[in-house]
Tab-separated table of C-alpha atoms in Angstrom:
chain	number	residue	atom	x	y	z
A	8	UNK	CA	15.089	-24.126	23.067
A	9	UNK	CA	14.291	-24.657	19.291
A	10	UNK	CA	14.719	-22.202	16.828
A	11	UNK	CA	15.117	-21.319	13.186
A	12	UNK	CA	17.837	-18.846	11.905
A	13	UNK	CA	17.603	-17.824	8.109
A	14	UNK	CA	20.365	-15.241	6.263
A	15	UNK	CA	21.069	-12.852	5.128
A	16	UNK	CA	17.462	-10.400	5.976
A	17	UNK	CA	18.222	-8.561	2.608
A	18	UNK	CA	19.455	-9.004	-0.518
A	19	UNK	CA	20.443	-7.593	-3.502
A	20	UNK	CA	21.818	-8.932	-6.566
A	21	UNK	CA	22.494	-8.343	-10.119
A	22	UNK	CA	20.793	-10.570	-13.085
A	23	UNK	CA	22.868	-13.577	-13.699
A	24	UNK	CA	24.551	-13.710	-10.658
A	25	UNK	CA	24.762	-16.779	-7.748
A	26	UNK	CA	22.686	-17.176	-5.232
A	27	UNK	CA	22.803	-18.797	-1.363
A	28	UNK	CA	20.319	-18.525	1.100
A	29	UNK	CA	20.835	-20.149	4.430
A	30	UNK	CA	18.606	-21.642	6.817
A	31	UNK	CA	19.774	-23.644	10.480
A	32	UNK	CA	17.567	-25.118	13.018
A	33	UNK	CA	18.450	-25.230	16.393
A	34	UNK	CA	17.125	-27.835	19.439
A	35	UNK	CA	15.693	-30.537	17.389
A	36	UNK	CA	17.157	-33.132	14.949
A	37	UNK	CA	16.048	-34.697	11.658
A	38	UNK	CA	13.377	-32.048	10.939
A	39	UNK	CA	11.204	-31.461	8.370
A	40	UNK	CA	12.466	-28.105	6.558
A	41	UNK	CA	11.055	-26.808	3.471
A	42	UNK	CA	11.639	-22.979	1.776
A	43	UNK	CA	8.701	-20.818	0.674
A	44	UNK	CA	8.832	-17.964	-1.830
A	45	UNK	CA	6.300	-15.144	-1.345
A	46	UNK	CA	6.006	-12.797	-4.517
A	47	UNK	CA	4.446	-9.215	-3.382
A	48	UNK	CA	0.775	-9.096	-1.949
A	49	UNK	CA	0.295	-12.867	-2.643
A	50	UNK	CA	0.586	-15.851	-0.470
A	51	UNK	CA	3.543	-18.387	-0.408
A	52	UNK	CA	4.491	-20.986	-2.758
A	53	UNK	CA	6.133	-24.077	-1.704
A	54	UNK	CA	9.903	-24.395	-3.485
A	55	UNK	CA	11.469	-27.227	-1.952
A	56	UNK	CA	11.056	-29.026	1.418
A	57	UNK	CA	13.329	-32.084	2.668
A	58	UNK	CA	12.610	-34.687	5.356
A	59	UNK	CA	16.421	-35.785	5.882
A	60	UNK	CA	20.019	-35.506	4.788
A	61	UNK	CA	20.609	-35.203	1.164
A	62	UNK	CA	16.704	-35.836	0.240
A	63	UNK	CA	15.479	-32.813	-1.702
A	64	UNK	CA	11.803	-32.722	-3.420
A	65	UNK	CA	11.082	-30.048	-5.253
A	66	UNK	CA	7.491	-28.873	-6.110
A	67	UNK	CA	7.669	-26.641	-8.897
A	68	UNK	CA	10.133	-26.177	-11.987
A	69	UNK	CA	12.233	-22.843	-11.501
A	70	UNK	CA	16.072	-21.214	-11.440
A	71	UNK	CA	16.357	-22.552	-7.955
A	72	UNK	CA	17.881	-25.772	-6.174
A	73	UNK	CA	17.948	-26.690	-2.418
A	74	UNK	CA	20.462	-28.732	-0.539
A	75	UNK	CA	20.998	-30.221	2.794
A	76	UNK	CA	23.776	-31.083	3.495
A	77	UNK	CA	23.457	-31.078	7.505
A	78	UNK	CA	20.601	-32.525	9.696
A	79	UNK	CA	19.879	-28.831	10.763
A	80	UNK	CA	20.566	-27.029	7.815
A	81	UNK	CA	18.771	-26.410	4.527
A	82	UNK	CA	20.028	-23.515	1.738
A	83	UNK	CA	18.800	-22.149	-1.495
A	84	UNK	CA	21.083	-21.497	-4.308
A	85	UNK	CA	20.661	-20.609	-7.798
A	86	UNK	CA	24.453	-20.439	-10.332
A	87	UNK	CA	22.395	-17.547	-12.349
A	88	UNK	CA	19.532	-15.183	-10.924
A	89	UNK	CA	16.780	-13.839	-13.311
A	90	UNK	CA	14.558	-11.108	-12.545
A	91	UNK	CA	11.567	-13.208	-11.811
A	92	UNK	CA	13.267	-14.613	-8.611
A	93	UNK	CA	12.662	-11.377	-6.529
A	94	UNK	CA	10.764	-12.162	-3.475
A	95	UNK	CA	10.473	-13.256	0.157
A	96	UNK	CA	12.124	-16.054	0.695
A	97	UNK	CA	11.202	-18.108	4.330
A	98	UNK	CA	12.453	-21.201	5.464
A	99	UNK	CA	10.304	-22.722	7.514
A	100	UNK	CA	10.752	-26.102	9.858
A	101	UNK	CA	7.549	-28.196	10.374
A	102	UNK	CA	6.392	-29.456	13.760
A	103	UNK	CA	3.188	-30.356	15.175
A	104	UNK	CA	1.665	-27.084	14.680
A	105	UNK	CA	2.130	-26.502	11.454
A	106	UNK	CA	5.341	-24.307	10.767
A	107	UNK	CA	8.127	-22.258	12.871
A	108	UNK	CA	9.294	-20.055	10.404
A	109	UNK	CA	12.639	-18.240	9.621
A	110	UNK	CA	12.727	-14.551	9.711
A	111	UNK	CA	13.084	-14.465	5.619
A	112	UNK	CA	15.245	-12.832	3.215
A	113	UNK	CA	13.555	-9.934	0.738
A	114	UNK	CA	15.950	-10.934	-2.595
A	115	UNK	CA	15.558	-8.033	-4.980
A	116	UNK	CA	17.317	-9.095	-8.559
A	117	UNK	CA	18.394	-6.098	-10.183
B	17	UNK	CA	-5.210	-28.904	-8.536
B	18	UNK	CA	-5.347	-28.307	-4.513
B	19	UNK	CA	-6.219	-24.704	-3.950
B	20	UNK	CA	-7.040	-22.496	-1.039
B	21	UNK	CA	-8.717	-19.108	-1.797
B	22	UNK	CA	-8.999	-16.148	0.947
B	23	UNK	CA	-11.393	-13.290	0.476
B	24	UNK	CA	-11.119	-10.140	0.677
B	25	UNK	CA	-7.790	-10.230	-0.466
B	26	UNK	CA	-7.914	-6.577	0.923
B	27	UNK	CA	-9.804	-4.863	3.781
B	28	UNK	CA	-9.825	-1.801	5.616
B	29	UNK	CA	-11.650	-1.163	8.650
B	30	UNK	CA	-12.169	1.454	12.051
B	31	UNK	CA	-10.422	0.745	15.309
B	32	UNK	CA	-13.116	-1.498	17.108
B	33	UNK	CA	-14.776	-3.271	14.176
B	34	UNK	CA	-15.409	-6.590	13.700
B	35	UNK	CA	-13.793	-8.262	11.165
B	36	UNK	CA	-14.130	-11.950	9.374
B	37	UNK	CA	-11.696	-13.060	7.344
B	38	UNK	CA	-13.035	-16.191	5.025
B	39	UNK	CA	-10.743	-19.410	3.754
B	40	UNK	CA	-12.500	-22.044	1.151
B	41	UNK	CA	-10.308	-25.117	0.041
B	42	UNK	CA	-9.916	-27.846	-2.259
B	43	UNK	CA	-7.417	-30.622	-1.727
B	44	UNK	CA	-7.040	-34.128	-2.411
B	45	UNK	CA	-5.705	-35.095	1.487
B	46	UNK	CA	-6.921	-32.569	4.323
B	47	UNK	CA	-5.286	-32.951	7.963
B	48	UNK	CA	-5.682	-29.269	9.404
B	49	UNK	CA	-6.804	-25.809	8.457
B	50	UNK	CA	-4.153	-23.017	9.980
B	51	UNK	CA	-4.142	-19.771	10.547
B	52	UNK	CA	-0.975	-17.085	10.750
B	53	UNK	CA	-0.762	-13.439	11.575
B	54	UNK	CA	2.404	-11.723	9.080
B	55	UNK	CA	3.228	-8.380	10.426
B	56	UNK	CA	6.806	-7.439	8.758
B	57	UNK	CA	8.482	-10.961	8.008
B	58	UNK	CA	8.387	-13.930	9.568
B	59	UNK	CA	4.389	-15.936	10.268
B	60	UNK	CA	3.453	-16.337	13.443
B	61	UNK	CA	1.077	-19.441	14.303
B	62	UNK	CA	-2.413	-18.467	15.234
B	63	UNK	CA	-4.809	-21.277	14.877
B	64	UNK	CA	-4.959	-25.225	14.027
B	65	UNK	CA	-7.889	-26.869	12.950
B	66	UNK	CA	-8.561	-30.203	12.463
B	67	UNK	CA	-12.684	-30.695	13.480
B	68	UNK	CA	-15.974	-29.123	12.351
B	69	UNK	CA	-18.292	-26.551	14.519
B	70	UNK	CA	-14.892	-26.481	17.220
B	71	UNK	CA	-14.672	-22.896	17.631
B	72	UNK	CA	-11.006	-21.689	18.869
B	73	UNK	CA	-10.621	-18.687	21.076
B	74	UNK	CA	-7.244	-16.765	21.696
B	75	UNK	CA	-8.604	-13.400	23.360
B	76	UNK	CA	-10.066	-11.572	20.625
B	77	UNK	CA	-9.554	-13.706	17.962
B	78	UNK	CA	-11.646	-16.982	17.152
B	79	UNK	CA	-11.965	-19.544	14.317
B	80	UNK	CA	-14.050	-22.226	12.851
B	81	UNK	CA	-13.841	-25.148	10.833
B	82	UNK	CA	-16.671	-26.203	8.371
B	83	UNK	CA	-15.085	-29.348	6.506
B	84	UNK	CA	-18.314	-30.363	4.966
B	85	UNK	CA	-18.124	-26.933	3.079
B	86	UNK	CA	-14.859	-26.945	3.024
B	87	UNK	CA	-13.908	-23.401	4.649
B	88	UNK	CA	-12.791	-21.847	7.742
B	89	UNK	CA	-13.365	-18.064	9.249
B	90	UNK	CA	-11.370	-16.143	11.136
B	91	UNK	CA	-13.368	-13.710	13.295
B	92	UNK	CA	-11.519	-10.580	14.981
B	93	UNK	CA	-13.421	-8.847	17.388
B	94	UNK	CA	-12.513	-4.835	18.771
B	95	UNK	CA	-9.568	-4.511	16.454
B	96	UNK	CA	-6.915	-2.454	17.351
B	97	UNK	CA	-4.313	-1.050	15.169
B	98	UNK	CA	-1.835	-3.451	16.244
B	99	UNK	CA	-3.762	-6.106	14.542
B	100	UNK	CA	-3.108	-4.831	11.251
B	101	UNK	CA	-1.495	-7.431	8.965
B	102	UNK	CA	-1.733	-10.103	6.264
B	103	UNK	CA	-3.465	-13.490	7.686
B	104	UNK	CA	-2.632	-16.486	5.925
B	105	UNK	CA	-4.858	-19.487	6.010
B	106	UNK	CA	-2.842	-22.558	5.081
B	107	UNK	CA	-3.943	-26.503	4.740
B	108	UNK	CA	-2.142	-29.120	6.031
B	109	UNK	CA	-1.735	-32.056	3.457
B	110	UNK	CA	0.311	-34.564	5.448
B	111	UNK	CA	4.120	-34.594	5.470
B	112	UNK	CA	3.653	-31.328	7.137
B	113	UNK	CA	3.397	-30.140	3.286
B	114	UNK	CA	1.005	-26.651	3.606
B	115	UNK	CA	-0.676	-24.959	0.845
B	116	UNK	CA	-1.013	-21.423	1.461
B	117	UNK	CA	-4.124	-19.379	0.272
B	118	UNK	CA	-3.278	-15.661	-1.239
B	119	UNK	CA	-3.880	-14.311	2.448
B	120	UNK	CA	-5.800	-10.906	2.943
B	121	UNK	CA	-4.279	-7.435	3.950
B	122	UNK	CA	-5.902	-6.510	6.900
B	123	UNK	CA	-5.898	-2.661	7.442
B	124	UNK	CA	-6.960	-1.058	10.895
B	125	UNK	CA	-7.229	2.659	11.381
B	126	UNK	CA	-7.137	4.429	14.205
């Protein structure tokens, strides 16, 4: 069966601290992955998403960076946190109806 | 700039109302209209929509697509409290790339 594992569920960290978020897919290969950030009460804003190994586009200019280094796996990292990266994170994996999403991780920056 | 704007952003209702939720857009390259239910974390898929005037049922819940003015309703019919939750309406670009609107808090109470 396919599905999506993201970790850890919750999160906190300290300004100026690292970051990694992890996200695996399970039961399908070469898919299209991409990592959403949700601020509170609003709707979700497209970070990164990456059709393959190693290929990384990113949509808007922030703290964060994404990486794949696996067919099936996709993480979020930051080398220093700021307060304004508190949020929802999903991971998300396209397929023909739209998105299968990861459970998210609620990142609270402290 | 591609944008998609839900209204209310907020709504609170009785058990058994009806309730639409509205979705108006503005992108450069449209392939779908979809719909997701977010309860505590993760989306789950509700509705793609691709054609005008095709209404989609899934028991109480229904949708329509109006691509000449550019917006899609969600209609939910007897809610119950279980149906309490934010609905996202997101547009699919191509490359499986969706752009989220702000998505509405739906409150039902008992």
């Amino acid at each position: 069966s396919q599905t999506i594992h993201q970790w850890p569920a919750t999160l906190v960290q300290p300004v100026g601290s690292p970051l990694s978020l992890e996200c695996t897919v399970e039961g399908t290969s070469n898919p299209n992955l991409y990592w959403y950030r949700q601020a509170a009460g609003r709707g979700l804003q497209l970070l990164f998403y990456s059709v393959g190994i190693g290929q990384i586009s990113s949509e808007v200019p922030q703290n964060l960076s994404a990486s794949r280094p696996q067919d099936r796996q996709f993480i979020l990292s930051s080398k220093k946190l700021l307060l304004s990266d508190s949020g929802f994170y999903l991971c998300a994996w396209g397929t023909g109806y739209g998105y299968t999403f990861g459970s998210g991780t609620r990142l609270t920056v402290v | 700039e591609d944008k998609v704007v839900q209204s209310p952003l907020s709504l609170v209702v009785h058990e058994g109302d009806t309730v639409t939720l509205n979705c108006s857009y503005e992108v450069t390259n449209f392939r779908s209209l979809l719909w997701y239910k977010q309860e505590k974390k993760a989306p789950t898929f509700l509705f793609m929509l691709t054609s005008s005037g095709i209404e989609k049922k899934s028991g109480r819940l229904s949708s329509i697509l109006d691509k000449k003015e550019l917006f899609s309703i969600l209609n939910i019919t007897a809610t119950q409290t279980g149906d309490s939750a934010i609905y996202l309406c997101a547009v699919n670009q191509g490359a499986q790339k969706l752009v989220f609107g702000q998505g509405t808090r739906l409150t039902i109470n008992p």
